[in-house]
Amino acid sequence: MDLSHDACVRWLRETDAERLKPLYREADAVRAREVGDDVHLRGLVELSNHCARLCGYCGLRADRDSLTRYRMSTEEVLDCVRNAAAFGYGTVVLQAGEDYGLTQAWVTDLIRQIKSETDLAVTLSLGERPDDDLRVWKEASADRYLLRFETSNRALYDRIHPPLGETQSDRLAILRHLRTLGYEVGSGVMIGIPGQSFDDLADDLALFRELDLDMIGVGPFILHPETPAAAFPPLGDGEQVPATEEMAYKMIALARLLCPKANIPSTTAIATLNKATGRELGLQRGANVVMPNLTPPKYRALYQIYPAKACLDETAEECRSCMRGRIHSIGRHVGRGRGDSPNRQRPDRPA
Ligand code: SAH
């Protein structure tokens, strides 16, 4: 299949369900051939909703005084981790706002405790932390790091993601550094950010491939009304990418074709737009991972990146059985073990 920039733009602009079928069919076939029928479960723990940043799109941004902030204790996190192990998950994902109250030492100690008690892979998603934190956490046996570059359009990125103090935000540099440290590296984008064009999305796809990502997470942009994004102007003349579930499926399918061995989740943002079948449709159009939520219900509603998130009022146990049911309903299997990235294990992968 032609996967040039222009061909990607044509697919991304296609809205006819019949004409999209071959794209989805091919993505599903490549998914089956390259990463198999297993769907890996990554248990998500939302450690803290404190954040130092002022991202224009995110409900955790530092200046939202109306949001009650929380930071989980080590014991609370370990309870979630024990749940993950008991549920048979292979990975825990520790995610938070960019919270420097989660100190290097605290996170290091947490990783060590998880590794001493369980065989789980540990994925970190803690924002743009200093190189030294990333190095020390890798030495403490963290396995993977997720940091979306959000958009490859530098001007748009700068508009929605202001720097912290004097330091220019350079997520691409951090992603390359993570790779040299030996992490499995995950990134991704939001789809339908006001000001984002179809060409931008095709550039995002090319960058996924150039970065040789092990994990790729994409989801529709969902407006949080109490963020500056509410006032961001959309592009005119049919150039603005709509923030729809269909756009997200097209991005998943194209990401699968361009990066055949990457682990690709069917994300919560997609499930938020289509609670009935969004997860399944993502899995049938190229995705092979889901991230059931393990965050204690009392904190979940406070991890308000965007409103009305899927799985908001479920317990960890309910989230688990819901995900398993969805996976089985489409004839797939729940993956066993850690579900390490087949991309990382590619024989021809450059060092
Ligand atoms: N502080 C960490 C984790 C952020 S939450 C970090 O910045 O990496 C993880 C992802 O949620 C973000 O990378 C972003 O892509 C997504 N996100 C944030 N706000 C969103 C919104 N309004 N709609 C959709 N996705 C959003």
Coordinates of C-alpha atoms and ligand atoms in Angstrom, one line a residue:
M1 CA 0.0 0.0 0.0
D2 CA 1.2 3.5 -0.9
L3 CA 2.1 5.2 2.4
S4 CA 3.7 8.3 1.1
H5 CA 2.9 11.7 2.7
D6 CA 0.3 12.4 0.0
A7 CA -1.3 9.0 0.3
C8 CA -1.6 9.4 4.1
V9 CA -3.2 12.7 3.6
R10 CA -5.7 11.2 1.2
W11 CA -6.6 8.4 3.7
L12 CA -6.9 10.9 6.5
R13 CA -9.3 13.0 4.4
E14 CA -11.4 10.0 3.4
T15 CA -14.7 9.8 5.2
D16 CA -16.6 7.2 3.1
A17 CA -17.0 4.1 5.2
E18 CA -16.8 1.7 2.2
R19 CA -13.6 3.3 0.9
L20 CA -12.0 3.1 4.3
K21 CA -12.6 -0.6 4.6
P22 CA -9.4 -1.7 2.7
L23 CA -7.3 0.6 5.0
Y24 CA -8.8 -1.0 8.1
R25 CA -8.6 -4.5 6.7
E26 CA -4.9 -4.1 5.8
A27 CA -4.1 -2.6 9.2
D28 CA -5.8 -5.5 11.0
A29 CA -4.0 -8.1 8.8
V30 CA -0.6 -6.5 9.5
R31 CA -1.5 -6.3 13.2
A32 CA -2.3 -10.1 13.2
R33 CA 0.8 -11.0 11.3
E34 CA 3.3 -8.7 13.1
V35 CA 2.1 -8.7 16.8
G36 CA -0.5 -11.5 16.9
D37 CA -3.9 -11.8 18.4
D38 CA -2.9 -11.2 22.0
V39 CA -4.2 -8.0 23.5
H40 CA -1.8 -6.9 26.3
L41 CA -3.3 -5.3 29.4
R42 CA -1.4 -2.4 31.0
G43 CA -2.7 -1.4 34.4
L44 CA -2.8 2.4 34.7
V45 CA -2.1 4.1 38.0
E46 CA -2.6 7.9 38.0
L47 CA -0.1 8.7 40.8
S48 CA -0.7 12.4 41.1
N49 CA -2.7 15.3 39.5
H50 CA -0.2 18.0 40.6
C51 CA 1.4 19.6 37.6
A52 CA 4.0 22.3 37.1
R53 CA 3.0 23.0 33.5
L54 CA 0.5 25.2 31.7
C55 CA -0.4 23.1 28.7
G56 CA -3.3 24.8 26.9
Y57 CA -5.1 21.5 26.3
C58 CA -4.9 19.8 29.7
G59 CA -7.2 20.0 32.7
L60 CA -4.4 19.3 35.1
R61 CA -2.6 22.6 34.2
A62 CA -1.0 24.4 37.1
D63 CA -3.3 27.4 37.3
R64 CA -6.6 25.5 37.7
D65 CA -7.3 26.5 41.3
S66 CA -10.7 24.8 41.3
L67 CA -9.1 21.3 40.9
T68 CA -8.5 19.4 44.2
R69 CA -5.0 18.0 44.0
Y70 CA -3.8 14.6 45.2
R71 CA -0.6 12.6 45.3
M72 CA -0.8 8.9 46.2
S73 CA 1.4 7.4 48.9
T74 CA 3.8 4.6 48.2
E75 CA 1.6 2.2 50.0
E76 CA -1.5 3.3 47.9
V77 CA 0.5 2.8 44.7
L78 CA 1.7 -0.6 45.9
D79 CA -1.9 -1.7 46.6
C80 CA -2.7 -0.9 43.0
V81 CA 0.4 -2.8 41.8
R82 CA -0.6 -5.8 43.8
N83 CA -4.0 -5.7 42.1
A84 CA -2.3 -5.6 38.7
A85 CA -0.3 -8.7 39.6
A86 CA -3.4 -10.5 40.9
F87 CA -5.3 -9.6 37.8
G88 CA -2.6 -11.1 35.6
Y89 CA -1.6 -7.9 34.0
G90 CA 2.0 -7.8 32.7
T91 CA 2.7 -4.1 33.1
V92 CA 1.9 -1.1 35.4
V93 CA 2.0 2.3 33.9
L94 CA 2.8 5.0 36.4
Q95 CA 1.4 8.3 35.0
A96 CA 1.0 11.8 36.5
G97 CA 1.1 15.5 35.8
E98 CA 4.6 16.8 35.7
D99 CA 4.9 16.8 39.4
Y100 CA 8.3 17.5 41.0
G101 CA 6.8 16.6 44.3
L102 CA 7.3 13.1 43.0
T103 CA 11.0 13.3 43.7
Q104 CA 13.7 11.3 41.9
A105 CA 14.3 9.4 45.1
W106 CA 10.6 8.6 45.8
V107 CA 10.1 7.3 42.3
T108 CA 13.3 5.3 42.4
D109 CA 12.3 3.7 45.7
L110 CA 8.8 2.9 44.2
I111 CA 10.3 1.2 41.1
R112 CA 12.6 -0.9 43.3
Q113 CA 9.7 -2.0 45.6
I114 CA 7.5 -2.9 42.6
K115 CA 10.4 -4.9 41.1
S116 CA 11.2 -6.7 44.4
E117 CA 7.6 -7.8 44.9
T118 CA 6.4 -8.6 41.3
D119 CA 7.6 -9.5 37.8
L120 CA 5.7 -6.6 36.3
A121 CA 7.2 -4.4 33.6
V122 CA 7.2 -0.8 34.8
T123 CA 6.2 2.0 32.4
L124 CA 6.7 5.6 33.4
S125 CA 4.7 8.6 32.1
L126 CA 5.8 11.5 34.2
G127 CA 6.4 14.2 31.7
E128 CA 9.6 16.1 30.8
R129 CA 11.9 15.1 33.7
P130 CA 15.6 15.9 33.8
D131 CA 18.0 13.5 32.1
D132 CA 19.4 12.5 35.5
D133 CA 16.0 11.3 36.7
L134 CA 15.4 9.3 33.6
R135 CA 18.9 7.7 34.0
V136 CA 18.5 6.9 37.6
W137 CA 15.0 5.4 37.1
K138 CA 16.3 3.2 34.3
E139 CA 19.1 2.0 36.6
A140 CA 16.4 1.1 39.1
S141 CA 15.0 -1.2 36.4
A142 CA 12.1 0.9 34.9
D143 CA 11.4 -0.6 31.5
R144 CA 9.5 1.8 29.4
Y145 CA 8.7 5.6 29.1
L146 CA 5.7 7.2 27.5
L147 CA 6.0 10.8 26.3
R148 CA 3.8 12.0 23.5
F149 CA 5.2 14.7 21.3
E150 CA 1.5 15.8 20.9
T151 CA 2.1 17.3 17.4
S152 CA 5.1 17.5 15.0
N153 CA 4.0 21.0 14.0
R154 CA 6.5 23.1 16.0
A155 CA 4.6 26.3 15.9
L156 CA 1.4 24.6 17.0
Y157 CA 3.3 22.7 19.8
D158 CA 4.7 26.0 21.1
R159 CA 1.3 27.5 21.2
I160 CA -0.3 24.7 23.2
H161 CA 2.7 23.6 25.3
P162 CA 4.5 26.6 26.8
P163 CA 8.0 26.1 28.2
L164 CA 8.7 25.7 31.9
G165 CA 10.7 28.7 33.0
E166 CA 13.6 29.4 30.6
T167 CA 13.9 25.8 29.3
Q168 CA 12.5 25.3 25.8
S169 CA 10.4 22.1 25.7
D170 CA 12.1 19.6 23.4
R171 CA 10.2 16.3 23.7
L172 CA 12.0 14.9 20.6
A173 CA 15.4 15.3 22.3
I174 CA 14.0 13.6 25.4
L175 CA 12.6 10.7 23.3
R176 CA 16.0 10.2 21.6
H177 CA 17.7 10.3 25.0
L178 CA 15.3 7.7 26.5
R179 CA 16.2 5.4 23.6
T180 CA 19.9 5.7 24.3
L181 CA 19.2 4.9 28.0
G182 CA 17.7 1.6 26.9
Y183 CA 14.0 2.3 27.6
E184 CA 11.3 1.0 25.3
V185 CA 10.1 4.3 24.0
G186 CA 6.5 5.4 23.5
S187 CA 5.1 8.6 22.0
G188 CA 2.1 9.8 20.2
V189 CA -0.2 12.7 19.4
M190 CA -3.6 14.2 19.9
I191 CA -5.9 14.3 16.9
G192 CA -8.0 17.4 16.1
I193 CA -6.1 20.0 18.1
P194 CA -7.5 23.4 17.0
G195 CA -4.9 24.6 14.4
Q196 CA -3.9 21.1 13.3
S197 CA -4.0 20.2 9.6
F198 CA -4.1 16.9 7.7
D199 CA -0.6 17.6 6.5
D200 CA 0.5 17.9 10.2
L201 CA -1.0 14.4 10.9
A202 CA 0.9 12.9 7.9
D203 CA 4.1 14.5 9.3
D204 CA 3.3 13.0 12.7
L205 CA 3.1 9.5 11.1
A206 CA 6.4 10.0 9.4
L207 CA 7.9 11.0 12.7
F208 CA 6.6 7.9 14.4
R209 CA 8.6 5.9 11.9
E210 CA 11.7 8.1 12.0
L211 CA 11.8 7.8 15.8
D212 CA 11.4 4.0 15.4
L213 CA 8.9 4.0 18.3
D214 CA 8.2 0.9 20.3
M215 CA 4.8 2.2 21.4
I216 CA 2.4 4.6 19.7
G217 CA -0.6 6.1 21.5
V218 CA -3.0 8.4 19.7
G219 CA -6.4 9.8 20.7
P220 CA -8.8 12.5 19.8
F221 CA -8.4 15.9 21.4
I222 CA -11.2 16.4 23.9
L223 CA -11.9 19.9 24.9
H224 CA -11.7 20.7 28.6
P225 CA -13.8 23.8 28.9
E226 CA -11.7 25.3 31.7
T227 CA -8.5 25.4 29.6
P228 CA -7.3 28.0 27.1
A229 CA -7.9 25.5 24.3
A230 CA -11.6 26.7 24.4
A231 CA -10.4 29.9 22.7
F232 CA -7.9 28.3 20.2
P233 CA -9.0 29.2 16.6
P234 CA -9.5 26.2 14.2
L235 CA -8.1 26.3 10.7
G236 CA -10.5 27.3 7.9
D237 CA -11.1 26.1 4.3
G238 CA -11.4 22.4 5.2
E239 CA -7.9 22.3 6.6
Q240 CA -8.8 21.7 10.3
V241 CA -8.6 18.1 11.4
P242 CA -11.9 17.1 13.2
A243 CA -11.4 15.6 16.6
T244 CA -13.5 12.5 15.9
E245 CA -13.2 8.8 16.7
E246 CA -12.9 8.1 12.9
M247 CA -9.8 10.3 12.6
A248 CA -8.3 8.3 15.5
Y249 CA -9.0 5.0 13.8
K250 CA -7.4 6.2 10.6
M251 CA -4.3 7.3 12.6
I252 CA -4.1 3.9 14.4
A253 CA -4.4 2.1 11.1
L254 CA -1.8 4.2 9.3
A255 CA 0.5 4.0 12.4
R256 CA 0.2 0.2 12.3
L257 CA 1.1 0.1 8.6
L258 CA 4.1 2.4 9.0
C259 CA 5.4 0.9 12.2
P260 CA 4.2 -2.8 11.9
K261 CA 5.8 -4.1 15.1
A262 CA 4.9 -1.3 17.5
N263 CA 2.6 -1.8 20.5
I264 CA -0.4 0.4 19.8
P265 CA -3.1 1.0 22.5
S266 CA -6.8 1.5 21.8
T267 CA -6.9 4.6 24.0
T268 CA -9.2 5.9 26.7
A269 CA -9.8 9.1 24.7
I270 CA -11.3 7.0 21.9
A271 CA -13.4 5.0 24.4
T272 CA -14.6 8.4 25.8
L273 CA -16.1 9.3 22.4
N274 CA -17.6 5.9 21.8
K275 CA -18.2 4.1 25.1
A276 CA -20.1 1.3 23.5
T277 CA -17.6 0.0 20.9
G278 CA -14.6 2.4 20.7
R279 CA -12.1 0.1 22.4
E280 CA -13.1 -2.8 20.1
L281 CA -13.0 -0.7 16.9
G282 CA -9.5 0.5 17.8
L283 CA -8.4 -3.1 18.4
Q284 CA -9.9 -4.1 15.0
R285 CA -8.2 -1.4 13.1
G286 CA -4.5 -1.9 14.2
A287 CA -4.3 -1.7 18.0
N288 CA -3.1 -4.5 20.2
V289 CA -3.0 -3.0 23.7
V290 CA -5.5 -1.6 26.2
M291 CA -4.8 0.2 29.5
P292 CA -7.4 -0.7 32.2
N293 CA -7.5 1.8 35.0
L294 CA -6.2 0.8 38.5
T295 CA -6.4 4.2 40.1
P296 CA -8.5 4.2 43.3
P297 CA -12.0 5.5 42.6
K298 CA -11.6 8.4 45.0
Y299 CA -8.8 9.9 42.9
R300 CA -10.0 8.9 39.5
A301 CA -12.4 11.8 39.0
L302 CA -9.6 14.2 40.0
Y303 CA -7.3 13.0 37.2
Q304 CA -9.3 15.3 34.9
I305 CA -7.1 15.7 31.8
Y306 CA -10.4 16.1 30.0
P307 CA -14.1 15.7 31.1
A308 CA -16.2 12.6 31.2
K309 CA -13.3 10.2 30.7
A310 CA -14.3 6.6 30.0
C311 CA -14.1 4.1 33.0
L312 CA -14.5 7.0 35.4
D313 CA -16.8 5.4 37.9
E314 CA -15.5 1.8 37.7
T315 CA -13.5 -0.1 40.2
A316 CA -10.3 -1.7 39.1
E317 CA -12.1 -5.1 39.2
E318 CA -14.9 -3.8 37.0
C319 CA -12.5 -2.3 34.6
R320 CA -10.7 -5.6 34.3
S321 CA -13.7 -7.7 33.6
C322 CA -15.1 -5.1 31.1
M323 CA -11.8 -5.1 29.1
R324 CA -11.6 -8.9 29.1
G325 CA -15.2 -9.1 27.9
R326 CA -14.5 -6.7 25.1
I327 CA -11.3 -8.5 24.0
H328 CA -13.1 -11.9 23.9
S329 CA -16.1 -10.5 22.1
I330 CA -14.0 -9.8 19.1
G331 CA -12.3 -13.2 19.1
R332 CA -9.0 -12.0 20.5
H333 CA -7.0 -13.2 23.6
V334 CA -5.7 -11.6 26.7
G335 CA -1.9 -11.5 26.4
R336 CA 0.2 -13.2 29.1
G337 CA 3.5 -12.0 30.4
R338 CA 5.0 -8.5 30.0
G339 CA 4.1 -7.9 26.4
D340 CA 7.5 -6.4 25.5
S341 CA 7.6 -4.5 22.3
P342 CA 8.3 -6.8 19.2
N343 CA 9.8 -3.6 17.6
R344 CA 12.5 -3.5 20.3
Q345 CA 13.4 -7.1 19.5
R346 CA 13.6 -6.6 15.7
P347 CA 16.9 -8.2 14.5
D348 CA 17.6 -5.3 12.1
R349 CA 17.0 -2.6 14.7
P350 CA 19.8 -0.1 14.7
A351 CA 21.6 0.3 18.1
Ligands
SAH1 N1 2.2 14.7 32.3 C1 2.4 13.6 31.4 C2 1.1 12.8 31.3 C3 0.0 13.6 30.6 S1 -1.5 12.8 30.3 C4 2.9 14.1 30.1 O1 2.7 15.3 29.8 O2 3.4 13.4 29.3 C5 -1.1 11.8 28.9 C6 -1.7 12.4 27.6 O3 -3.0 12.8 27.6 C7 -1.0 13.6 27.0 O4 0.3 13.3 26.5 C8 -1.9 14.1 26.0 O5 -1.6 13.6 24.7 C9 -3.3 13.6 26.5 N2 -4.2 14.7 26.7 C10 -4.0 15.7 27.5 N3 -5.1 16.6 27.5 C11 -5.9 16.0 26.6 C12 -7.2 16.4 26.0 N4 -7.8 17.6 26.4 N5 -7.8 15.6 25.1 C13 -7.2 14.5 24.7 N6 -6.0 14.1 25.2 C14 -5.4 14.8 26.1

